[in-house]
Short mmCIF file of N, CA and C in Angstrom, two decimals:
data_model
loop_
_atom_site.label_atom_id
_atom_site.label_comp_id
_atom_site.label_asym_id
_atom_site.label_seq_id
_atom_site.Cartn_x
_atom_site.Cartn_y
_atom_site.Cartn_z
N HIS A 1 -28.08 32.47 -7.65
CA HIS A 1 -28.20 33.24 -5.98
C HIS A 1 -28.77 32.18 -5.34
N TRP A 2 -28.29 31.63 -3.98
CA TRP A 2 -28.79 30.18 -3.12
C TRP A 2 -28.37 30.73 -1.99
N ARG A 3 -29.08 30.82 -0.97
CA ARG A 3 -28.78 30.95 0.36
C ARG A 3 -29.61 29.90 1.41
N SER A 4 -28.46 29.03 2.08
CA SER A 4 -28.42 28.18 2.96
C SER A 4 -29.42 28.64 3.99
N THR A 5 -29.17 29.67 4.66
CA THR A 5 -30.27 30.24 5.48
C THR A 5 -30.91 31.64 5.32
N LEU A 6 -32.30 31.80 5.21
CA LEU A 6 -32.73 32.84 4.60
C LEU A 6 -32.51 33.82 5.75
N HIS A 7 -33.10 33.91 7.17
CA HIS A 7 -32.59 34.57 8.09
C HIS A 7 -31.33 34.29 9.49
N ASP A 8 -30.48 34.27 8.97
CA ASP A 8 -28.97 33.87 10.04
C ASP A 8 -29.15 34.93 11.31
N VAL A 9 -29.43 34.05 12.23
CA VAL A 9 -29.23 35.10 13.26
C VAL A 9 -28.52 34.39 14.40
N SER A 10 -27.68 32.89 13.43
CA SER A 10 -26.80 32.12 14.41
C SER A 10 -25.57 31.89 14.08
N ASP A 11 -25.15 32.40 13.08
CA ASP A 11 -23.97 32.25 12.23
C ASP A 11 -24.44 30.74 11.57
N THR A 12 -25.44 30.49 11.14
CA THR A 12 -25.34 29.31 10.24
C THR A 12 -25.11 29.45 8.71
N ASP A 13 -24.42 30.22 7.93
CA ASP A 13 -24.15 30.37 6.78
C ASP A 13 -23.16 29.49 5.94
N ILE A 14 -22.89 29.79 4.82
CA ILE A 14 -21.85 28.91 4.23
C ILE A 14 -20.22 29.04 4.75
N GLY A 15 -19.81 27.81 5.09
CA GLY A 15 -18.92 27.50 5.69
C GLY A 15 -17.68 26.99 5.13
N SER A 16 -18.01 26.28 3.68
CA SER A 16 -16.87 25.77 3.32
C SER A 16 -16.90 26.19 1.55
N GLY A 17 -15.42 25.84 1.09
CA GLY A 17 -15.71 26.93 -0.32
C GLY A 17 -16.69 25.86 -1.07
N PRO A 18 -17.10 26.17 -2.51
CA PRO A 18 -17.96 25.04 -3.02
C PRO A 18 -16.63 23.79 -3.85
N MET A 19 -17.59 22.87 -4.32
CA MET A 19 -16.73 21.76 -4.73
C MET A 19 -17.31 21.43 -6.33
N LEU A 20 -17.45 21.85 -7.36
CA LEU A 20 -17.87 21.53 -8.57
C LEU A 20 -17.61 19.82 -8.95
N TYR A 21 -19.11 19.31 -9.77
CA TYR A 21 -18.89 18.02 -9.85
C TYR A 21 -20.01 17.46 -10.63
N ALA A 22 -19.94 16.01 -11.76
CA ALA A 22 -20.69 15.96 -12.45
C ALA A 22 -21.27 14.81 -12.32
N ASP A 23 -22.53 14.46 -12.45
CA ASP A 23 -23.25 13.00 -12.12
C ASP A 23 -22.55 12.50 -13.44
N ARG A 24 -23.46 11.02 -13.63
CA ARG A 24 -23.24 10.10 -13.99
C ARG A 24 -23.79 10.81 -15.21
N GLN A 25 -24.69 11.37 -15.86
CA GLN A 25 -25.43 12.02 -16.90
C GLN A 25 -24.20 13.04 -17.27
N GLY A 26 -23.70 13.42 -16.72
CA GLY A 26 -22.90 14.72 -16.86
C GLY A 26 -23.03 16.12 -16.64
N ARG A 27 -24.00 15.62 -15.92
CA ARG A 27 -25.15 17.39 -15.23
C ARG A 27 -24.07 17.92 -14.31
N GLU A 28 -23.98 19.04 -14.48
CA GLU A 28 -23.10 19.67 -13.66
C GLU A 28 -23.92 20.23 -12.30
N HIS A 29 -22.67 19.74 -10.80
CA HIS A 29 -23.63 19.96 -9.70
C HIS A 29 -22.53 20.64 -8.77
N VAL A 30 -23.07 21.60 -7.32
CA VAL A 30 -21.80 22.37 -6.69
C VAL A 30 -22.03 22.01 -5.30
N ALA A 31 -21.12 21.13 -4.83
CA ALA A 31 -21.63 20.70 -3.50
C ALA A 31 -20.84 21.57 -2.57
N VAL A 32 -21.40 21.81 -1.58
CA VAL A 32 -21.21 23.06 -0.48
C VAL A 32 -21.58 22.41 0.92
N GLY A 33 -20.63 22.98 2.17
CA GLY A 33 -21.39 22.50 3.26
C GLY A 33 -21.40 23.97 3.91
N GLY A 34 -22.56 23.61 4.92
CA GLY A 34 -22.95 25.07 5.71
C GLY A 34 -22.49 24.71 7.29
N LYS A 35 -22.66 26.13 7.73
CA LYS A 35 -22.38 26.21 8.95
C LYS A 35 -23.09 25.58 10.09
N ASP A 36 -24.26 25.21 9.28
CA ASP A 36 -25.53 24.31 9.95
C ASP A 36 -25.06 22.70 9.91
N GLY A 37 -24.23 22.61 9.73
CA GLY A 37 -23.76 21.07 9.49
C GLY A 37 -24.79 20.44 8.33
N GLN A 38 -25.06 20.73 7.35
CA GLN A 38 -25.48 20.33 6.14
C GLN A 38 -24.48 20.51 5.14
N LEU A 39 -24.75 19.23 4.45
CA LEU A 39 -24.35 19.34 3.01
C LEU A 39 -24.91 19.73 1.88
N TYR A 40 -24.60 21.06 1.45
CA TYR A 40 -25.88 20.38 0.09
C TYR A 40 -25.23 20.05 -1.33
N SER A 41 -26.10 19.96 -2.38
CA SER A 41 -25.84 19.47 -3.17
C SER A 41 -26.63 20.37 -4.26
N LEU A 42 -26.21 21.30 -5.23
CA LEU A 42 -27.11 21.81 -6.03
C LEU A 42 -26.75 21.88 -7.47
N ASP A 43 -28.27 22.11 -8.29
CA ASP A 43 -28.00 21.65 -9.83
C ASP A 43 -27.16 23.38 -10.26
N ALA A 44 -25.70 23.06 -10.59
CA ALA A 44 -25.11 24.58 -11.08
C ALA A 44 -25.56 25.88 -12.24
N SER A 45 -26.34 24.80 -13.19
CA SER A 45 -27.43 25.80 -13.85
C SER A 45 -28.59 26.93 -13.60
N ASN A 46 -28.99 26.37 -12.37
CA ASN A 46 -30.21 27.16 -11.66
C ASN A 46 -30.43 27.22 -10.09
N GLY A 47 -29.06 26.61 -9.37
CA GLY A 47 -28.84 27.22 -7.83
C GLY A 47 -30.29 26.10 -7.05
N GLN A 48 -31.00 25.12 -8.19
CA GLN A 48 -31.97 24.07 -7.45
C GLN A 48 -31.11 23.23 -6.01
N VAL A 49 -31.59 23.09 -5.22
CA VAL A 49 -31.19 22.02 -3.66
C VAL A 49 -32.04 20.66 -4.53
N LEU A 50 -30.60 19.80 -4.89
CA LEU A 50 -30.98 18.71 -4.80
C LEU A 50 -31.22 17.87 -4.35
N TRP A 51 -30.52 17.51 -3.26
CA TRP A 51 -30.26 17.34 -1.42
C TRP A 51 -29.72 17.53 -0.62
N LYS A 52 -29.95 17.95 0.49
CA LYS A 52 -29.33 17.64 1.22
C LYS A 52 -29.05 17.10 2.61
N THR A 53 -28.07 17.09 3.16
CA THR A 53 -27.46 15.89 4.47
C THR A 53 -27.02 16.27 5.50
N GLN A 54 -27.71 15.92 7.14
CA GLN A 54 -26.55 16.67 7.87
C GLN A 54 -25.75 15.62 8.22
N VAL A 55 -24.56 16.36 8.42
CA VAL A 55 -23.38 15.35 8.29
C VAL A 55 -22.66 16.12 9.66
N GLY A 56 -23.31 16.86 10.08
CA GLY A 56 -22.45 17.24 11.67
C GLY A 56 -22.93 18.22 12.37
N GLU A 57 -22.28 19.23 13.02
CA GLU A 57 -22.92 20.41 13.46
C GLU A 57 -22.37 21.53 12.87
N HIS A 58 -21.07 21.12 12.01
CA HIS A 58 -20.54 22.58 11.10
C HIS A 58 -19.88 22.15 10.29
N VAL A 59 -20.26 22.42 9.35
CA VAL A 59 -18.85 21.81 7.91
C VAL A 59 -18.17 23.38 7.63
N TYR A 60 -16.78 22.87 7.74
CA TYR A 60 -15.77 24.38 7.28
C TYR A 60 -15.07 23.72 6.05
N SER A 61 -14.68 22.42 6.00
CA SER A 61 -13.78 22.25 4.90
C SER A 61 -14.80 21.57 3.88
N SER A 62 -13.92 22.23 2.21
CA SER A 62 -14.43 21.45 1.10
C SER A 62 -14.40 19.84 0.74
N PRO A 63 -15.70 19.61 0.51
CA PRO A 63 -15.26 18.26 -0.24
C PRO A 63 -15.10 17.76 -0.95
N ALA A 64 -14.57 16.75 -1.34
CA ALA A 64 -13.87 16.31 -2.41
C ALA A 64 -15.00 15.17 -3.15
N PHE A 65 -14.17 15.12 -4.43
CA PHE A 65 -15.89 14.03 -5.33
C PHE A 65 -14.58 13.12 -6.33
N ALA A 66 -15.28 11.82 -6.03
CA ALA A 66 -14.34 10.70 -6.82
C ALA A 66 -15.27 9.50 -7.24
N ASN A 67 -15.54 8.91 -8.55
CA ASN A 67 -16.49 8.08 -8.72
C ASN A 67 -17.78 8.06 -8.06
N GLY A 68 -17.97 8.77 -8.46
CA GLY A 68 -19.65 8.99 -7.66
C GLY A 68 -20.02 9.14 -6.28
N THR A 69 -19.04 9.53 -5.50
CA THR A 69 -18.89 9.76 -4.11
C THR A 69 -18.50 10.85 -4.06
N ILE A 70 -18.92 11.58 -2.61
CA ILE A 70 -18.47 13.15 -2.17
C ILE A 70 -18.01 12.62 -0.86
N TYR A 71 -16.88 13.07 -0.70
CA TYR A 71 -15.56 12.91 1.13
C TYR A 71 -16.31 13.94 1.24
N ALA A 72 -16.85 14.08 2.85
CA ALA A 72 -16.79 15.53 3.55
C ALA A 72 -16.11 15.16 5.16
N VAL A 73 -16.33 15.99 5.78
CA VAL A 73 -15.61 16.36 7.23
C VAL A 73 -16.31 17.14 7.64
N ALA A 74 -16.76 16.72 8.64
CA ALA A 74 -17.37 18.14 9.83
C ALA A 74 -17.34 17.90 11.09
N VAL A 75 -17.50 18.99 11.42
CA VAL A 75 -17.10 19.37 13.15
C VAL A 75 -17.96 18.82 13.95
N GLN A 76 -17.88 18.06 15.16
CA GLN A 76 -19.30 17.48 15.88
C GLN A 76 -18.75 17.67 17.46
N GLY A 77 -18.97 18.71 17.99
CA GLY A 77 -18.27 18.89 19.25
C GLY A 77 -16.73 19.39 19.26
N GLN A 78 -15.93 18.56 20.04
CA GLN A 78 -14.43 18.82 19.78
C GLN A 78 -13.37 17.92 18.79
N SER A 79 -14.91 17.02 18.13
CA SER A 79 -13.82 15.91 17.25
C SER A 79 -14.51 16.44 15.78
N ALA A 80 -14.45 15.23 14.61
CA ALA A 80 -15.07 15.51 13.60
C ALA A 80 -15.55 14.15 12.92
N ILE A 81 -15.83 13.93 12.01
CA ILE A 81 -16.27 13.01 11.40
C ILE A 81 -15.98 12.96 9.19
N SER A 82 -15.42 12.21 9.35
CA SER A 82 -15.14 12.02 7.95
C SER A 82 -15.97 11.00 7.20
N GLN A 83 -16.70 11.31 6.28
CA GLN A 83 -17.51 10.33 5.45
C GLN A 83 -17.86 10.15 4.35
N ALA A 84 -18.32 9.40 3.55
CA ALA A 84 -18.80 8.77 1.94
C ALA A 84 -20.60 9.29 2.14
N LEU A 85 -20.45 10.00 1.11
CA LEU A 85 -22.00 10.15 0.45
C LEU A 85 -22.03 9.70 -1.12
N ASN A 86 -23.35 9.21 -1.20
CA ASN A 86 -23.37 8.72 -2.74
C ASN A 86 -23.69 10.77 -3.31
N ALA A 87 -23.04 10.48 -4.50
CA ALA A 87 -23.04 12.06 -5.15
C ALA A 87 -24.81 12.43 -5.54
N ASP A 88 -25.35 11.02 -6.36
CA ASP A 88 -26.59 11.06 -6.48
C ASP A 88 -27.51 11.60 -5.40
N THR A 89 -27.62 11.08 -4.54
CA THR A 89 -28.87 10.54 -3.45
C THR A 89 -28.48 11.86 -2.03
N GLY A 90 -27.10 11.78 -1.70
CA GLY A 90 -26.82 12.31 -0.41
C GLY A 90 -26.54 11.46 0.72
N ALA A 91 -27.11 10.21 0.35
CA ALA A 91 -27.22 8.95 1.14
C ALA A 91 -25.61 9.02 1.90
N ILE A 92 -25.74 8.71 3.28
CA ILE A 92 -24.30 8.46 3.64
C ILE A 92 -23.76 7.13 3.19
N ARG A 93 -22.50 6.92 3.11
CA ARG A 93 -22.39 5.60 2.63
C ARG A 93 -21.31 5.08 4.01
N TRP A 94 -20.34 5.71 4.34
CA TRP A 94 -19.95 5.17 5.51
C TRP A 94 -19.67 6.33 6.26
N ARG A 95 -19.17 6.36 8.03
CA ARG A 95 -18.53 7.63 8.23
C ARG A 95 -17.23 6.61 9.36
N HIS A 96 -16.50 8.25 9.47
CA HIS A 96 -15.50 7.72 10.12
C HIS A 96 -15.06 8.62 11.22
N THR A 97 -15.14 8.76 12.73
CA THR A 97 -14.87 9.35 13.54
C THR A 97 -13.36 9.44 13.75
N ILE A 98 -13.03 11.42 13.81
CA ILE A 98 -11.98 11.67 14.11
C ILE A 98 -11.70 12.17 15.78
N PRO A 99 -10.57 12.24 16.14
CA PRO A 99 -10.87 12.58 18.09
C PRO A 99 -10.63 13.97 17.66
N THR A 100 -10.23 14.82 16.79
CA THR A 100 -9.98 16.05 17.08
C THR A 100 -10.83 17.49 16.50
N ILE A 101 -11.29 18.27 16.35
CA ILE A 101 -11.73 19.18 15.43
C ILE A 101 -10.83 19.61 13.76
N VAL A 102 -11.49 19.22 13.11
CA VAL A 102 -10.61 19.58 11.58
C VAL A 102 -11.15 20.80 11.09
N TYR A 103 -10.41 21.54 10.16
CA TYR A 103 -10.64 22.40 9.50
C TYR A 103 -10.30 22.21 7.62
N ALA A 104 -9.59 20.96 7.17
CA ALA A 104 -8.77 21.14 6.70
C ALA A 104 -9.68 20.42 5.20
N SER A 105 -9.62 20.66 4.08
CA SER A 105 -10.26 19.89 3.18
C SER A 105 -9.90 18.36 2.98
N PRO A 106 -10.85 17.45 3.02
CA PRO A 106 -9.72 16.09 2.41
C PRO A 106 -9.38 16.16 1.21
N ALA A 107 -8.66 15.22 0.80
CA ALA A 107 -8.19 14.84 -0.36
C ALA A 107 -7.98 12.95 -1.04
N ILE A 108 -8.58 13.09 -2.15
CA ILE A 108 -8.72 11.63 -2.86
C ILE A 108 -7.68 11.68 -3.53
N SER A 109 -7.49 10.36 -3.84
CA SER A 109 -6.77 9.84 -4.87
C SER A 109 -6.55 8.23 -4.83
N GLY A 110 -6.88 7.57 -5.90
CA GLY A 110 -7.07 6.13 -6.28
C GLY A 110 -8.41 5.87 -4.98
N GLN A 111 -8.16 5.17 -4.24
CA GLN A 111 -9.06 4.55 -3.46
C GLN A 111 -8.68 4.72 -1.74
N HIS A 112 -7.73 5.81 -1.75
CA HIS A 112 -7.42 6.48 -0.56
C HIS A 112 -7.87 7.87 -0.42
N LEU A 113 -8.22 8.34 0.81
CA LEU A 113 -8.53 9.07 1.41
C LEU A 113 -7.67 9.89 2.03
N PHE A 114 -7.57 11.77 2.11
CA PHE A 114 -5.91 11.73 2.85
C PHE A 114 -6.83 12.86 3.87
N VAL A 115 -6.76 12.70 5.29
CA VAL A 115 -7.26 13.85 5.78
C VAL A 115 -6.69 14.48 6.86
N ALA A 116 -6.09 15.84 6.79
CA ALA A 116 -5.05 16.32 7.73
C ALA A 116 -5.87 16.47 9.10
N ILE A 117 -5.79 16.38 9.80
CA ILE A 117 -6.41 16.48 11.10
C ILE A 117 -5.58 17.08 12.50
N GLY A 118 -6.78 18.44 12.87
CA GLY A 118 -6.05 19.07 13.99
C GLY A 118 -6.31 20.44 14.09
N ASN A 119 -6.70 20.60 15.05
CA ASN A 119 -7.89 21.81 15.28
C ASN A 119 -6.65 23.07 14.89
N GLY A 120 -6.44 23.24 13.94
CA GLY A 120 -5.85 24.74 12.68
C GLY A 120 -5.62 25.64 13.73
N PHE A 121 -6.49 26.44 14.15
CA PHE A 121 -7.20 27.20 15.36
C PHE A 121 -6.61 27.25 16.96
N GLY A 122 -6.32 25.75 17.12
CA GLY A 122 -5.84 25.66 18.31
C GLY A 122 -4.45 24.90 18.46
N PRO A 123 -4.25 24.65 20.19
CA PRO A 123 -2.73 24.05 20.79
C PRO A 123 -3.16 22.45 20.08
N GLY A 124 -2.20 21.61 20.06
CA GLY A 124 -2.30 20.44 19.74
C GLY A 124 -1.64 19.69 19.26
N ASP A 125 -1.68 18.42 19.00
CA ASP A 125 -0.91 17.62 17.79
C ASP A 125 -2.13 17.13 16.69
N GLY A 126 -1.29 17.10 15.67
CA GLY A 126 -2.28 16.53 14.75
C GLY A 126 -1.58 15.23 13.48
N GLY A 127 -1.81 15.46 12.21
CA GLY A 127 -1.40 14.56 11.68
C GLY A 127 -2.08 14.28 10.43
N VAL A 128 -1.98 13.15 9.17
CA VAL A 128 -2.47 12.51 8.37
C VAL A 128 -3.37 11.18 8.95
N GLN A 129 -4.26 11.10 8.53
CA GLN A 129 -5.22 10.31 8.46
C GLN A 129 -5.45 9.61 7.13
N VAL A 130 -4.84 8.37 6.96
CA VAL A 130 -5.16 7.98 4.89
C VAL A 130 -6.41 6.93 5.51
N LEU A 131 -7.67 7.17 4.94
CA LEU A 131 -8.78 5.95 4.94
C LEU A 131 -8.61 5.31 3.79
N ASP A 132 -9.49 3.92 3.75
CA ASP A 132 -9.92 3.27 2.60
C ASP A 132 -11.19 4.37 2.19
N ALA A 133 -11.04 4.89 0.72
CA ALA A 133 -11.70 5.30 -0.22
C ALA A 133 -13.52 4.85 0.14
N SER A 134 -13.46 3.59 0.15
CA SER A 134 -14.31 2.51 -0.13
C SER A 134 -15.34 2.72 1.30
N THR A 135 -14.62 2.05 2.30
CA THR A 135 -14.74 1.49 3.69
C THR A 135 -14.93 2.57 4.61
N GLY A 136 -13.89 3.47 4.90
CA GLY A 136 -14.07 3.99 5.78
C GLY A 136 -12.75 3.74 6.76
N GLN A 137 -12.25 2.70 6.60
CA GLN A 137 -11.48 2.20 7.56
C GLN A 137 -9.80 3.19 7.70
N LEU A 138 -9.61 3.04 8.86
CA LEU A 138 -8.32 4.00 9.14
C LEU A 138 -7.07 2.90 8.41
N LEU A 139 -5.74 3.12 7.44
CA LEU A 139 -5.10 2.62 7.24
C LEU A 139 -3.92 3.11 7.54
N GLN A 140 -3.43 3.82 7.67
CA GLN A 140 -2.76 5.02 8.06
C GLN A 140 -2.29 6.22 8.99
N TYR A 141 -1.91 6.18 10.15
CA TYR A 141 -2.03 7.54 10.72
C TYR A 141 -0.16 8.10 10.63
N ALA A 142 -0.16 9.36 9.98
CA ALA A 142 1.65 10.05 10.28
C ALA A 142 1.32 11.40 11.51
N ASP A 143 1.82 11.23 12.64
CA ASP A 143 1.98 11.91 13.10
C ASP A 143 2.81 13.21 12.92
N LEU A 144 2.29 14.21 13.00
CA LEU A 144 3.24 15.63 12.25
C LEU A 144 3.23 16.61 13.49
N HIS A 145 3.17 15.96 14.98
CA HIS A 145 3.52 16.14 16.48
C HIS A 145 3.43 18.05 15.98
N SER A 146 2.43 18.40 15.60
CA SER A 146 2.04 19.78 15.25
C SER A 146 0.50 19.94 14.63
N THR A 147 -0.53 20.58 15.29
CA THR A 147 -1.73 20.51 14.71
C THR A 147 -1.40 20.54 13.12
N ALA A 148 -2.58 20.10 12.19
CA ALA A 148 -2.09 20.22 10.98
C ALA A 148 -3.42 21.36 10.39
N SER A 149 -2.75 22.56 9.66
CA SER A 149 -3.35 23.32 9.22
C SER A 149 -3.80 23.56 7.54
N SER A 150 -3.54 22.93 7.17
CA SER A 150 -3.58 23.22 5.37
C SER A 150 -4.40 21.54 5.24
N SER A 151 -4.94 21.98 4.12
CA SER A 151 -5.24 20.60 2.96
C SER A 151 -4.16 19.80 2.44
N PRO A 152 -4.48 18.25 2.45
CA PRO A 152 -3.35 17.31 1.80
C PRO A 152 -3.09 18.21 -0.04
N ALA A 153 -2.16 17.79 -0.21
CA ALA A 153 -1.94 17.90 -1.71
C ALA A 153 -1.08 16.96 -2.16
N ILE A 154 -1.69 16.33 -3.51
CA ILE A 154 -1.53 15.51 -4.17
C ILE A 154 -0.51 15.05 -5.00
N LEU A 155 0.44 14.60 -5.62
CA LEU A 155 1.15 14.12 -6.50
C LEU A 155 1.20 12.61 -6.69
N SER A 156 1.06 12.05 -8.06
CA SER A 156 1.29 11.00 -8.25
C SER A 156 1.99 9.74 -6.64
N SER A 157 3.05 10.66 -6.36
CA SER A 157 3.90 9.62 -5.84
C SER A 157 4.34 10.22 -4.60
N TRP A 158 3.58 11.77 -4.00
CA TRP A 158 4.02 12.27 -3.25
C TRP A 158 2.57 13.07 -2.56
N LEU A 159 3.06 13.11 -1.21
CA LEU A 159 1.72 13.79 -0.45
C LEU A 159 2.24 14.92 0.44
N PHE A 160 1.91 16.09 0.85
CA PHE A 160 1.93 17.42 1.26
C PHE A 160 1.02 17.53 1.76
N VAL A 161 1.68 17.55 3.47
CA VAL A 161 0.95 18.96 4.30
C VAL A 161 1.47 19.93 5.45
N GLY A 162 1.03 21.07 5.66
CA GLY A 162 1.36 22.08 6.46
C GLY A 162 0.83 21.43 7.75
N SER A 163 1.90 22.06 8.46
CA SER A 163 1.24 22.22 10.23
C SER A 163 1.51 23.54 11.08
N SER A 164 0.83 23.75 11.76
CA SER A 164 0.69 25.13 12.46
C SER A 164 2.17 25.32 13.10
N ASP A 165 2.84 24.42 13.60
CA ASP A 165 4.50 24.87 13.50
C ASP A 165 5.36 25.21 12.50
N GLY A 166 4.65 25.59 11.12
CA GLY A 166 5.18 26.37 10.21
C GLY A 166 6.07 25.25 9.44
N SER A 167 5.99 24.10 9.46
CA SER A 167 6.49 22.70 8.52
C SER A 167 5.48 22.57 7.34
N LEU A 168 6.31 21.99 6.27
CA LEU A 168 5.86 21.35 5.32
C LEU A 168 6.42 19.99 5.22
N SER A 169 5.58 19.01 5.35
CA SER A 169 6.08 17.77 5.49
C SER A 169 5.62 16.96 4.33
N ALA A 170 6.72 16.17 3.38
CA ALA A 170 6.73 15.73 2.47
C ALA A 170 6.60 13.94 2.64
N PHE A 171 5.73 13.30 1.80
CA PHE A 171 5.58 11.71 1.84
C PHE A 171 5.66 11.29 1.36
N ILE A 172 6.92 9.99 1.05
CA ILE A 172 6.59 9.44 -0.52
C ILE A 172 5.47 8.14 -0.32
N ARG A 173 4.31 8.32 -0.97
CA ARG A 173 3.05 7.47 -1.49
C ARG A 173 3.54 6.18 -2.10
N SER A 174 3.53 5.32 -1.91
CA SER A 174 3.73 4.21 -2.32
C SER A 174 2.33 3.27 -3.19
#
């Protein structure tokens, strides 16, 4: 049992689903984001906090993990920040600003990070950003003409994402 905030009086509890990952030595860890804007890494065997990093004002989406890197999205005002963190230390490797709130979790495949953007609880447009996983550089944007309300799902040659207008969009990945 572990609590991010002992006396929560301002709704700063855990805002994201946990993500499990193994470090380079094979030890299991839990990464989880809090509504306090921190991303936490815990030892999965005893709940000890290994590191915490301030990544924004609030974290609502579950992080993703690949190749020793944790990918997280945090809300900052009326925008968001996607970022890559060293899984061993929590040090930020890169940040990429997103012009709208993001509630969906990122997905990683190979060298590409997929982020469904758009305030899933509000009006507006949204889409899918494809970022270079090693640099955070925006490679492609697909406009859904509706705010993205689901996390991307990836198959070897397909990308699926849902939007608040009730559509499920499928993209061929090359």
